[in-house]
């Protein structure tokens, strides 16, 4: 999507197709900063100025400028950011994919060990992290190299007695899987009583609730015979709408970065932030007054549902239409 296209444009302008632009959020929705100029020569500001001049000619870029000690900050046009709603909704699961890791190889287990068959939290986290890193890397275009040494895992081992199996029995497999995916290396194990709670303060619940909330908007509209049709970019301009579009624009980049670092917990954290943005905007009257909802907002609800579904699918978590 936007970050994938921006990655290609920056690397082409720099003549460095194998580099990493190291994108970070800019000061406003639809703005992105790259630290690549710091690796292009002794004068980062001069390198950033040259990049900005080349990028400014792109019709989908509103501004490209030098910021700080040598960053190049790009702001896309409002229409480009708004039309992301249509692009994501139409792309389906592919909205999370990119070629950021094309040409790289990543080790992957030949068979994954279901976390119900693991006795303790560190082992469960390590097994899941290996599986998810491979999933994310594949979505970012990497080639997986399967580890024959991991072929010893049975396809469906019986649940192993211990805290992991007890948590799954109490909170459910999706809640435990998300909590484990979000657990950083050396982090505290999740508490079953906490991750089982159906409250928005519990990310393991909120990510699935957000998907259901966006799906509900589309379902209620369809029941009234209202479906996304035309699209006028200027009609998606509320601060919350722009914030959600901006968060969605980072989906393929967050997949690639988490895979590159071997930190699926960072991607799970991003999904929790995306869920929070989705819940905030789906709770406003612009989206709850379904008979008056605009086509543009239906596209945005569909994009949020699609983006969350793609992200949760990469984590191996179900996407409920109702909760």
CSV table of C-alpha atoms in Angstrom, one decimal:
chain,number,residue,atom,x,y,z
A,1,UNK,CA,0.0,0.0,0.0
A,2,UNK,CA,1.3,3.5,0.7
A,3,UNK,CA,4.4,2.6,2.6
A,4,UNK,CA,5.2,-0.2,0.1
A,5,UNK,CA,5.0,2.3,-2.7
A,6,UNK,CA,6.9,4.9,-0.8
A,7,UNK,CA,9.7,2.4,-0.1
A,8,UNK,CA,10.0,1.7,-3.8
A,9,UNK,CA,10.0,5.4,-4.7
A,10,UNK,CA,12.7,6.3,-2.2
A,11,UNK,CA,15.0,3.5,-3.1
A,12,UNK,CA,14.6,4.2,-6.8
A,13,UNK,CA,15.4,7.9,-6.2
A,14,UNK,CA,18.5,6.9,-4.2
A,15,UNK,CA,19.6,4.3,-6.7
A,16,UNK,CA,19.8,1.8,-3.8
A,17,UNK,CA,17.2,-0.9,-4.5
A,18,UNK,CA,18.6,-3.3,-1.8
A,19,UNK,CA,18.7,-0.7,1.0
A,20,UNK,CA,16.1,-0.1,3.7
A,21,UNK,CA,14.6,3.4,3.9
A,22,UNK,CA,14.0,3.0,7.6
A,23,UNK,CA,10.5,4.6,7.5
A,24,UNK,CA,9.1,6.2,10.6
A,25,UNK,CA,5.9,8.2,11.1
A,26,UNK,CA,6.0,11.8,10.2
A,27,UNK,CA,4.3,14.7,12.1
A,28,UNK,CA,0.9,14.3,10.6
A,29,UNK,CA,-1.3,11.6,9.1
A,30,UNK,CA,0.0,10.7,5.7
A,31,UNK,CA,3.6,11.8,6.4
A,32,UNK,CA,6.6,9.5,6.5
A,33,UNK,CA,10.2,10.1,7.4
A,34,UNK,CA,13.2,8.2,6.1
A,35,UNK,CA,16.7,8.1,7.6
A,36,UNK,CA,18.2,6.7,4.4
A,37,UNK,CA,20.2,10.0,3.7
A,38,UNK,CA,22.4,9.3,6.7
A,39,UNK,CA,23.8,6.3,4.8
A,40,UNK,CA,24.2,8.0,1.4
A,41,UNK,CA,27.3,10.0,2.1
A,42,UNK,CA,29.1,12.4,4.5
A,43,UNK,CA,26.4,15.2,4.2
A,44,UNK,CA,23.0,13.8,5.1
A,45,UNK,CA,21.1,17.0,4.5
A,46,UNK,CA,22.5,17.3,1.0
A,47,UNK,CA,21.6,13.7,0.3
A,48,UNK,CA,18.1,14.3,1.7
A,49,UNK,CA,17.7,17.4,-0.4
A,50,UNK,CA,18.6,15.5,-3.6
A,51,UNK,CA,16.1,12.7,-2.7
A,52,UNK,CA,13.4,15.3,-1.9
A,53,UNK,CA,13.8,17.0,-5.2
A,54,UNK,CA,13.4,13.7,-7.1
A,55,UNK,CA,10.4,12.6,-5.0
A,56,UNK,CA,8.6,15.9,-5.3
A,57,UNK,CA,7.8,15.1,-9.0
A,58,UNK,CA,5.6,12.1,-8.0
A,59,UNK,CA,1.9,13.0,-8.6
A,60,UNK,CA,0.8,11.2,-5.4
A,61,UNK,CA,3.3,13.1,-3.2
A,62,UNK,CA,2.1,16.5,-1.9
A,63,UNK,CA,5.5,17.5,-0.4
A,64,UNK,CA,9.0,16.1,0.1
A,65,UNK,CA,11.4,18.1,2.3
A,66,UNK,CA,14.5,17.9,4.4
A,67,UNK,CA,13.8,17.7,8.2
A,68,UNK,CA,16.1,17.5,11.2
A,69,UNK,CA,19.7,16.6,10.7
A,70,UNK,CA,19.1,14.9,7.4
A,71,UNK,CA,15.8,13.1,7.2
A,72,UNK,CA,13.7,13.2,4.1
A,73,UNK,CA,10.0,13.6,5.1
A,74,UNK,CA,7.4,12.8,2.5
A,75,UNK,CA,3.7,13.8,2.8
A,76,UNK,CA,1.3,12.1,0.4
A,77,UNK,CA,-1.7,13.9,-1.1
A,78,UNK,CA,-5.0,13.8,0.8
A,79,UNK,CA,-6.6,11.9,-2.1
A,80,UNK,CA,-3.8,9.3,-1.9
A,81,UNK,CA,-4.4,8.7,1.8
A,82,UNK,CA,-8.2,8.7,1.5
A,83,UNK,CA,-8.2,6.3,-1.5
A,84,UNK,CA,-6.3,3.8,0.7
A,85,UNK,CA,-9.7,2.8,2.0
A,86,UNK,CA,-10.7,1.4,-1.5
A,87,UNK,CA,-7.3,-0.1,-2.2
A,88,UNK,CA,-7.2,-2.1,1.1
A,89,UNK,CA,-10.8,-3.2,0.8
A,90,UNK,CA,-10.2,-4.5,-2.7
A,91,UNK,CA,-6.8,-6.1,-1.9
A,92,UNK,CA,-8.1,-8.4,0.8
A,93,UNK,CA,-5.4,-10.3,2.6
A,94,UNK,CA,-2.8,-9.1,0.1
A,95,UNK,CA,-3.0,-5.6,1.7
A,96,UNK,CA,-0.5,-6.9,4.3
A,97,UNK,CA,2.0,-8.1,1.7
A,98,UNK,CA,5.0,-6.4,0.2
A,99,UNK,CA,8.4,-7.1,-1.4
A,100,UNK,CA,10.4,-5.5,1.4
A,101,UNK,CA,12.2,-8.8,2.2
A,102,UNK,CA,12.4,-10.1,-1.4
A,103,UNK,CA,15.7,-11.9,-1.9
A,104,UNK,CA,16.1,-12.8,1.7
A,105,UNK,CA,15.9,-16.2,3.3
A,106,UNK,CA,14.4,-16.8,6.7
A,107,UNK,CA,14.5,-20.1,8.7
A,108,UNK,CA,11.1,-21.7,9.4
A,109,UNK,CA,9.9,-24.8,11.3
A,110,UNK,CA,8.7,-27.5,8.9
A,111,UNK,CA,5.9,-28.3,11.4
A,112,UNK,CA,4.6,-25.9,14.0
A,113,UNK,CA,4.0,-27.0,17.5
A,114,UNK,CA,0.5,-26.1,18.7
A,115,UNK,CA,0.9,-24.1,21.9
A,116,UNK,CA,-1.5,-26.5,23.7
A,117,UNK,CA,1.2,-29.1,23.4
A,118,UNK,CA,3.8,-27.0,25.3
A,119,UNK,CA,4.2,-27.2,29.0
A,120,UNK,CA,5.6,-23.8,30.0
A,121,UNK,CA,5.3,-20.1,28.8
A,122,UNK,CA,8.9,-19.5,27.6
A,123,UNK,CA,8.7,-22.6,25.4
A,124,UNK,CA,5.3,-21.7,24.1
A,125,UNK,CA,6.5,-18.1,23.3
A,126,UNK,CA,9.6,-19.4,21.5
A,127,UNK,CA,7.6,-21.9,19.4
A,128,UNK,CA,5.0,-19.3,18.5
A,129,UNK,CA,7.6,-16.6,17.8
A,130,UNK,CA,9.4,-18.9,15.3
A,131,UNK,CA,6.2,-19.7,13.5
A,132,UNK,CA,5.0,-16.1,13.4
A,133,UNK,CA,8.3,-14.7,12.2
A,134,UNK,CA,8.2,-17.1,9.3
A,135,UNK,CA,4.6,-16.1,8.5
A,136,UNK,CA,5.4,-12.4,8.6
A,137,UNK,CA,8.6,-12.8,6.5
A,138,UNK,CA,6.7,-14.8,3.8
A,139,UNK,CA,4.1,-12.0,3.6
A,140,UNK,CA,7.0,-9.5,3.2
A,141,UNK,CA,8.4,-11.4,0.2
A,142,UNK,CA,11.1,-13.5,1.9
A,143,UNK,CA,11.9,-17.1,1.0
A,144,UNK,CA,11.4,-19.6,3.8
A,145,UNK,CA,14.1,-22.2,4.5
A,146,UNK,CA,12.5,-25.0,6.4
A,147,UNK,CA,14.4,-26.4,9.4
A,148,UNK,CA,14.5,-30.2,9.2
A,149,UNK,CA,15.5,-30.4,12.8
A,150,UNK,CA,12.0,-29.3,13.8
A,151,UNK,CA,10.3,-32.1,12.0
A,152,UNK,CA,9.9,-34.0,15.2
A,153,UNK,CA,6.8,-32.1,16.4
A,154,UNK,CA,3.7,-34.2,16.1
A,155,UNK,CA,1.0,-32.7,13.9
A,156,UNK,CA,-1.6,-32.6,16.7
A,157,UNK,CA,0.0,-33.4,20.1
A,158,UNK,CA,-2.4,-33.9,23.0
A,159,UNK,CA,-2.7,-30.9,25.4
A,160,UNK,CA,0.2,-31.0,27.8
A,161,UNK,CA,-0.7,-30.4,31.4
A,162,UNK,CA,0.5,-27.1,32.7
A,163,UNK,CA,-0.2,-23.3,32.8
A,164,UNK,CA,-0.4,-22.9,29.0
A,165,UNK,CA,-3.1,-25.6,28.6
A,166,UNK,CA,-4.9,-24.3,31.6
A,167,UNK,CA,-4.9,-20.7,30.2
A,168,UNK,CA,-6.2,-22.0,26.9
A,169,UNK,CA,-9.0,-23.9,28.6
A,170,UNK,CA,-10.0,-20.8,30.6
A,171,UNK,CA,-9.5,-17.9,28.1
A,172,UNK,CA,-9.7,-19.7,24.7
A,173,UNK,CA,-7.0,-20.4,22.1
A,174,UNK,CA,-7.2,-17.0,20.3
A,175,UNK,CA,-6.8,-14.9,23.4
A,176,UNK,CA,-3.8,-17.0,24.5
A,177,UNK,CA,-2.3,-16.9,21.1
A,178,UNK,CA,-2.6,-13.1,20.8
A,179,UNK,CA,-1.2,-12.6,24.3
A,180,UNK,CA,1.7,-14.9,23.5
A,181,UNK,CA,2.3,-13.1,20.2
A,182,UNK,CA,2.4,-9.8,22.0
A,183,UNK,CA,4.8,-11.1,24.7
A,184,UNK,CA,8.3,-9.7,24.2
A,185,UNK,CA,11.4,-11.8,24.8
A,186,UNK,CA,11.8,-12.3,28.5
A,187,UNK,CA,8.4,-10.8,29.2
A,188,UNK,CA,5.9,-11.7,31.9
A,189,UNK,CA,3.6,-14.6,31.0
A,190,UNK,CA,0.0,-13.6,30.4
A,191,UNK,CA,-2.5,-14.2,33.1
A,192,UNK,CA,-5.6,-16.2,32.0
A,193,UNK,CA,-8.0,-14.2,34.2
A,194,UNK,CA,-6.8,-11.0,32.5
A,195,UNK,CA,-6.7,-12.0,28.8
A,196,UNK,CA,-10.1,-13.7,29.2
A,197,UNK,CA,-11.8,-10.4,30.1
A,198,UNK,CA,-14.2,-9.0,27.5
A,199,UNK,CA,-13.2,-5.4,28.0
A,200,UNK,CA,-11.5,-3.0,25.6
A,201,UNK,CA,-8.6,-2.6,27.9
A,202,UNK,CA,-7.6,-6.1,27.1
A,203,UNK,CA,-5.8,-6.1,23.8
A,204,UNK,CA,-6.4,-9.9,23.3
A,205,UNK,CA,-10.2,-9.0,23.2
A,206,UNK,CA,-10.0,-5.5,21.6
A,207,UNK,CA,-8.3,-6.7,18.4
A,208,UNK,CA,-11.1,-9.1,17.7
A,209,UNK,CA,-13.8,-6.7,18.9
A,210,UNK,CA,-12.5,-4.0,16.5
A,211,UNK,CA,-12.9,-6.4,13.6
A,212,UNK,CA,-16.4,-7.3,14.7
A,213,UNK,CA,-17.2,-3.6,15.1
A,214,UNK,CA,-16.2,-2.8,11.5
A,215,UNK,CA,-17.9,-5.9,10.2
A,216,UNK,CA,-21.1,-4.8,12.1
A,217,UNK,CA,-21.2,-1.4,10.3
A,218,UNK,CA,-21.1,-3.2,6.9
A,219,UNK,CA,-23.6,-5.8,8.0
A,220,UNK,CA,-26.1,-3.2,9.2
A,221,UNK,CA,-25.7,-1.1,6.1
A,222,UNK,CA,-26.2,-4.2,3.9
A,223,UNK,CA,-29.4,-5.0,5.8
A,224,UNK,CA,-30.7,-1.6,4.8
A,225,UNK,CA,-29.6,-2.0,1.2
A,226,UNK,CA,-26.7,0.4,1.6
A,227,UNK,CA,-23.4,-0.7,0.0
A,228,UNK,CA,-20.1,1.1,-0.8
A,229,UNK,CA,-20.4,2.7,-4.3
A,230,UNK,CA,-18.8,6.0,-5.4
A,231,UNK,CA,-15.9,7.6,-3.6
A,232,UNK,CA,-15.0,11.3,-3.1
A,233,UNK,CA,-11.7,11.6,-1.2
A,234,UNK,CA,-12.5,15.0,0.4
A,235,UNK,CA,-15.4,13.4,2.3
A,236,UNK,CA,-12.9,11.4,4.4
A,237,UNK,CA,-11.3,14.3,6.3
A,238,UNK,CA,-12.2,14.0,10.0
A,239,UNK,CA,-9.2,13.7,12.3
A,240,UNK,CA,-10.2,10.2,13.5
A,241,UNK,CA,-10.7,9.1,9.9
A,242,UNK,CA,-7.3,10.4,8.9
A,243,UNK,CA,-5.7,8.8,11.9
A,244,UNK,CA,-7.2,5.4,11.0
A,245,UNK,CA,-6.1,5.7,7.4
A,246,UNK,CA,-2.6,6.6,8.5
A,247,UNK,CA,-2.5,3.5,10.8
A,248,UNK,CA,-3.7,1.3,8.0
A,249,UNK,CA,-1.1,2.7,5.7
A,250,UNK,CA,1.6,1.1,7.9
A,251,UNK,CA,0.3,-2.5,7.7
A,252,UNK,CA,2.8,-4.0,5.2
A,253,UNK,CA,5.7,-2.0,6.7
A,254,UNK,CA,5.0,-3.2,10.2
A,255,UNK,CA,4.8,-6.8,8.9
A,256,UNK,CA,8.2,-6.4,7.3
A,257,UNK,CA,9.9,-4.7,10.2
A,258,UNK,CA,8.7,-7.3,12.7
A,259,UNK,CA,9.9,-10.1,10.5
A,260,UNK,CA,13.3,-8.5,9.9
A,261,UNK,CA,13.8,-8.0,13.6
A,262,UNK,CA,12.3,-11.4,14.6
A,263,UNK,CA,9.9,-9.6,16.9
A,264,UNK,CA,6.3,-10.7,16.2
A,265,UNK,CA,5.4,-9.0,19.4
A,266,UNK,CA,6.0,-5.6,17.7
A,267,UNK,CA,3.5,-6.5,15.0
A,268,UNK,CA,0.9,-7.6,17.6
A,269,UNK,CA,1.4,-4.3,19.4
A,270,UNK,CA,0.8,-2.5,16.1
A,271,UNK,CA,-2.5,-4.5,15.6
A,272,UNK,CA,-3.6,-3.4,19.1
A,273,UNK,CA,-3.0,0.2,18.1
A,274,UNK,CA,-4.9,-0.3,14.8
A,275,UNK,CA,-7.7,-1.9,16.8
A,276,UNK,CA,-7.9,1.2,19.1
A,277,UNK,CA,-8.1,3.5,16.1
A,278,UNK,CA,-10.8,1.4,14.6
A,279,UNK,CA,-12.9,1.2,17.7
A,280,UNK,CA,-12.7,5.0,18.3
A,281,UNK,CA,-13.9,5.8,14.8
A,282,UNK,CA,-16.6,3.1,14.5
A,283,UNK,CA,-18.1,4.4,17.8
A,284,UNK,CA,-18.7,7.9,16.4
A,285,UNK,CA,-22.1,9.0,15.1
A,286,UNK,CA,-20.8,9.2,11.6
A,287,UNK,CA,-20.6,5.4,11.6
A,288,UNK,CA,-23.4,4.5,14.1
A,289,UNK,CA,-26.1,6.3,12.2
A,290,UNK,CA,-26.2,3.7,9.5
A,291,UNK,CA,-29.2,5.1,7.5
A,292,UNK,CA,-27.1,8.3,6.9
A,293,UNK,CA,-23.7,6.8,6.5
A,294,UNK,CA,-21.7,7.9,3.4
A,295,UNK,CA,-20.2,5.6,0.8
A,296,UNK,CA,-16.8,6.8,1.7
A,297,UNK,CA,-17.2,5.7,5.4
A,298,UNK,CA,-18.4,2.3,4.3
A,299,UNK,CA,-15.2,2.0,2.3
A,300,UNK,CA,-13.2,2.9,5.4
A,301,UNK,CA,-15.1,0.4,7.6
A,302,UNK,CA,-14.4,-2.2,5.0
A,303,UNK,CA,-10.7,-1.3,4.9
A,304,UNK,CA,-10.4,-1.5,8.7
A,305,UNK,CA,-12.1,-4.9,8.7
A,306,UNK,CA,-9.9,-6.1,5.9
A,307,UNK,CA,-6.7,-4.8,7.5
A,308,UNK,CA,-7.5,-6.3,10.9
A,309,UNK,CA,-8.4,-9.6,9.3
A,310,UNK,CA,-5.2,-9.7,7.3
A,311,UNK,CA,-3.1,-9.0,10.4
A,312,UNK,CA,-5.0,-11.4,12.7
A,313,UNK,CA,-4.7,-14.0,9.9
A,314,UNK,CA,-0.9,-13.7,9.9
A,315,UNK,CA,-1.0,-14.3,13.7
A,316,UNK,CA,-3.2,-17.4,13.1
A,317,UNK,CA,-6.2,-15.8,15.0
A,318,UNK,CA,-9.8,-16.0,14.0
A,319,UNK,CA,-11.7,-12.9,12.8
A,320,UNK,CA,-15.2,-12.9,14.3
A,321,UNK,CA,-18.0,-11.0,12.6
A,322,UNK,CA,-19.8,-10.8,15.9
A,323,UNK,CA,-18.7,-10.6,19.5
